One Martini backbone bead per residue (centre of mass of N, CA, C, O) as a GRO file, in nm:
protein
  142
    1MET     BB    1   0.095   0.037   0.025
    2THR     BB    2   0.161   0.373  -0.043
    3ASP     BB    3   0.020   0.535   0.231
    4CYS     BB    4   0.165   0.357   0.445
    5ILE     BB    5   0.361   0.400   0.713
    6PHE     BB    6   0.444   0.100   0.772
    7CYS     BB    7   0.532   0.028   0.488
    8LYS     BB    8   0.756   0.246   0.485
    9ILE     BB    9   0.914   0.132   0.722
   10VAL     BB   10   0.965  -0.152   0.609
   11ALA     BB   11   1.103  -0.014   0.338
   12LYS     BB   12   1.290   0.230   0.449
   13GLU     BB   13   1.155   0.526   0.391
   14ILE     BB   14   1.130   0.532   0.703
   15PRO     BB   15   1.248   0.585   0.992
   16SER     BB   16   1.368   0.364   1.256
   17TYR     BB   17   1.366   0.144   1.557
   18PRO     BB   18   1.489  -0.148   1.545
   19VAL     BB   19   1.452  -0.497   1.702
   20TYR     BB   20   1.318  -0.671   1.458
   21GLU     BB   21   1.390  -0.911   1.178
   22ASP     BB   22   1.230  -1.069   0.901
   23GLU     BB   23   1.052  -1.191   0.632
   24LEU     BB   24   0.755  -1.114   0.800
   25VAL     BB   25   0.881  -0.924   1.033
   26TYR     BB   26   0.846  -0.605   1.212
   27ALA     BB   27   1.029  -0.438   1.477
   28PHE     BB   28   0.953  -0.131   1.662
   29LEU     BB   29   0.961   0.166   1.792
   30ASP     BB   30   0.753   0.366   1.941
   31ILE     BB   31   0.739   0.711   1.933
   32THR     BB   32   0.572   0.745   2.209
   33GLN     BB   33   0.666   0.590   2.452
   34VAL     BB   34   0.478   0.513   2.695
   35THR     BB   35   0.719   0.322   2.746
   36LYS     BB   36   1.008   0.184   2.784
   37GLY     BB   37   1.012  -0.015   2.481
   38HIS     BB   38   0.788   0.043   2.301
   39THR     BB   39   0.652  -0.198   2.075
   40LEU     BB   40   0.617  -0.287   1.730
   41VAL     BB   41   0.434  -0.545   1.557
   42VAL     BB   42   0.470  -0.627   1.207
   43PRO     BB   43   0.363  -0.707   0.918
   44LYS     BB   44   0.488  -0.679   0.605
   45GLN     BB   45   0.225  -0.735   0.524
   46HIS     BB   46  -0.058  -0.587   0.424
   47VAL     BB   47  -0.281  -0.541   0.697
   48GLN     BB   48  -0.527  -0.393   0.867
   49ASP     BB   49  -0.628  -0.647   1.045
   50ILE     BB   50  -0.724  -0.934   1.200
   51PHE     BB   51  -0.945  -0.988   0.969
   52ASP     BB   52  -0.696  -1.030   0.737
   53TYR     BB   53  -0.596  -1.283   0.842
   54ASP     BB   54  -0.433  -1.568   0.813
   55GLU     BB   55  -0.310  -1.843   0.959
   56ASP     BB   56  -0.012  -1.806   0.873
   57LEU     BB   57   0.027  -1.512   0.957
   58ALA     BB   58  -0.055  -1.541   1.250
   59ALA     BB   59   0.159  -1.749   1.327
   60ALA     BB   60   0.403  -1.575   1.256
   61VAL     BB   61   0.354  -1.325   1.428
   62PHE     BB   62   0.281  -1.458   1.713
   63ALA     BB   63   0.551  -1.624   1.739
   64ARG     BB   64   0.736  -1.357   1.798
   65ILE     BB   65   0.646  -1.233   2.069
   66PRO     BB   66   0.811  -1.388   2.290
   67LYS     BB   67   1.093  -1.306   2.190
   68ILE     BB   68   1.053  -0.998   2.226
   69ALA     BB   69   0.965  -1.003   2.520
   70ARG     BB   70   1.229  -1.128   2.631
   71ALA     BB   71   1.409  -0.898   2.534
   72LEU     BB   72   1.282  -0.681   2.711
   73GLU     BB   73   1.335  -0.820   2.983
   74LYS     BB   74   1.648  -0.822   2.949
   75ALA     BB   75   1.692  -0.513   2.887
   76PHE     BB   76   1.463  -0.466   3.140
   77PRO     BB   77   1.481  -0.575   3.460
   78GLU     BB   78   1.272  -0.354   3.584
   79MET     BB   79   1.053  -0.499   3.471
   80GLU     BB   80   0.708  -0.604   3.580
   81GLY     BB   81   0.577  -0.608   3.282
   82LEU     BB   82   0.329  -0.687   3.007
   83ASN     BB   83   0.165  -0.546   2.737
   84ILE     BB   84  -0.069  -0.680   2.496
   85LEU     BB   85  -0.176  -0.496   2.204
   86ASN     BB   86  -0.480  -0.501   1.982
   87ASN     BB   87  -0.615  -0.290   1.748
   88ASN     BB   88  -0.954  -0.298   1.585
   89LYS     BB   89  -1.046  -0.043   1.465
   90GLU     BB   90  -1.154   0.264   1.552
   91THR     BB   91  -1.330   0.193   1.808
   92ALA     BB   92  -1.052   0.028   1.912
   93TYR     BB   93  -0.806   0.248   1.852
   94GLN     BB   94  -0.728   0.248   1.565
   95SER     BB   95  -0.481   0.458   1.375
   96VAL     BB   96  -0.331   0.237   1.213
   97PHE     BB   97  -0.403   0.056   0.898
   98HIS     BB   98  -0.179  -0.153   1.019
   99SER     BB   99  -0.111  -0.409   1.162
  100HIS     BB  100  -0.054  -0.412   1.528
  101ILE     BB  101   0.163  -0.482   1.808
  102HIS     BB  102   0.176  -0.407   2.140
  103LEU     BB  103   0.465  -0.360   2.352
  104ILE     BB  104   0.426  -0.285   2.707
  105PRO     BB  105   0.611  -0.192   2.939
  106ARG     BB  106   0.620  -0.243   3.299
  107TYR     BB  107   0.716  -0.052   3.605
  108SER     BB  108   0.428   0.048   3.702
  109LYS     BB  109   0.110   0.170   3.800
  110GLU     BB  110   0.243   0.483   3.731
  111ASP     BB  111   0.322   0.472   3.388
  112ASP     BB  112   0.093   0.592   3.186
  113PHE     BB  113  -0.088   0.315   3.190
  114SER     BB  114  -0.419   0.190   3.093
  115ILE     BB  115  -0.681  -0.048   3.177
  116HIS     BB  116  -1.039  -0.101   3.143
  117PHE     BB  117  -1.258  -0.335   3.306
  118GLY     BB  118  -1.569  -0.397   3.306
  119ASN     BB  119  -1.836  -0.523   3.520
  120HIS     BB  120  -2.114  -0.729   3.362
  121GLN     BB  121  -2.220  -0.992   3.497
  122GLU     BB  122  -2.518  -0.893   3.596
  123ASP     BB  123  -2.632  -0.842   3.285
  124TYR     BB  124  -2.624  -1.168   3.264
  125THR     BB  125  -2.751  -1.453   3.200
  126SER     BB  126  -2.708  -1.777   3.147
  127ASN     BB  127  -2.871  -1.782   2.881
  128GLU     BB  128  -2.724  -1.545   2.746
  129MET     BB  129  -2.443  -1.668   2.753
  130ALA     BB  130  -2.514  -1.919   2.586
  131ALA     BB  131  -2.605  -1.759   2.330
  132ILE     BB  132  -2.338  -1.620   2.276
  133ALA     BB  133  -2.164  -1.872   2.250
  134GLN     BB  134  -2.326  -2.002   2.018
  135ALA     BB  135  -2.289  -1.780   1.806
  136ILE     BB  136  -1.982  -1.817   1.793
  137GLN     BB  137  -1.957  -2.120   1.739
  138GLU     BB  138  -2.103  -2.117   1.463
  139GLN     BB  139  -1.876  -1.938   1.325
  140VAL     BB  140  -1.619  -2.105   1.382
  141SER     BB  141  -1.731  -2.372   1.220
  142GLN     BB  142  -1.725  -2.228   0.918
   0.00000   0.00000   0.00000
C-alpha cells in the first residue's frame, strides 16, 4: 500500500528504531514510547487488522511475540510486566490501519498506561451467556 506509514517503515522509506526483523515480521520502537521500550510488531505484508489475517500469517506474526517480549525483559530487568495490545478498527482505537501489536513494558502501576475492564457480569443471565457463546461457536465452526 503506497500511503501506509507502516509499509513505508517496513520498506525503510521512513526511518525507525528496529528491534527485530525477519522475512515476515518487522518490530520497531513506537515513537510515542508510552513506556520505555514500547515496541510495535507488524507483519511486513500489509493487512489492515486482525480480520485480514489468514492462519499462516497469524501463526507467523504471533509466534514472534514471545521472543521479542523476552528480549524486552532481558534488556530492561527493572520491567515488572508487559501488556500486549492489538487494536482493530477505529472504534477499538486503531489509528494506523496496518495491523500492529503493541508490546508495552510496565515498570509500575503509575507509569502512564492503563486499561479498564468494566464488570458487567450481573447484566447477563446464564441463558444469555449460553446464547452468546452459541452464536460465536456457530461462526467459528464455519
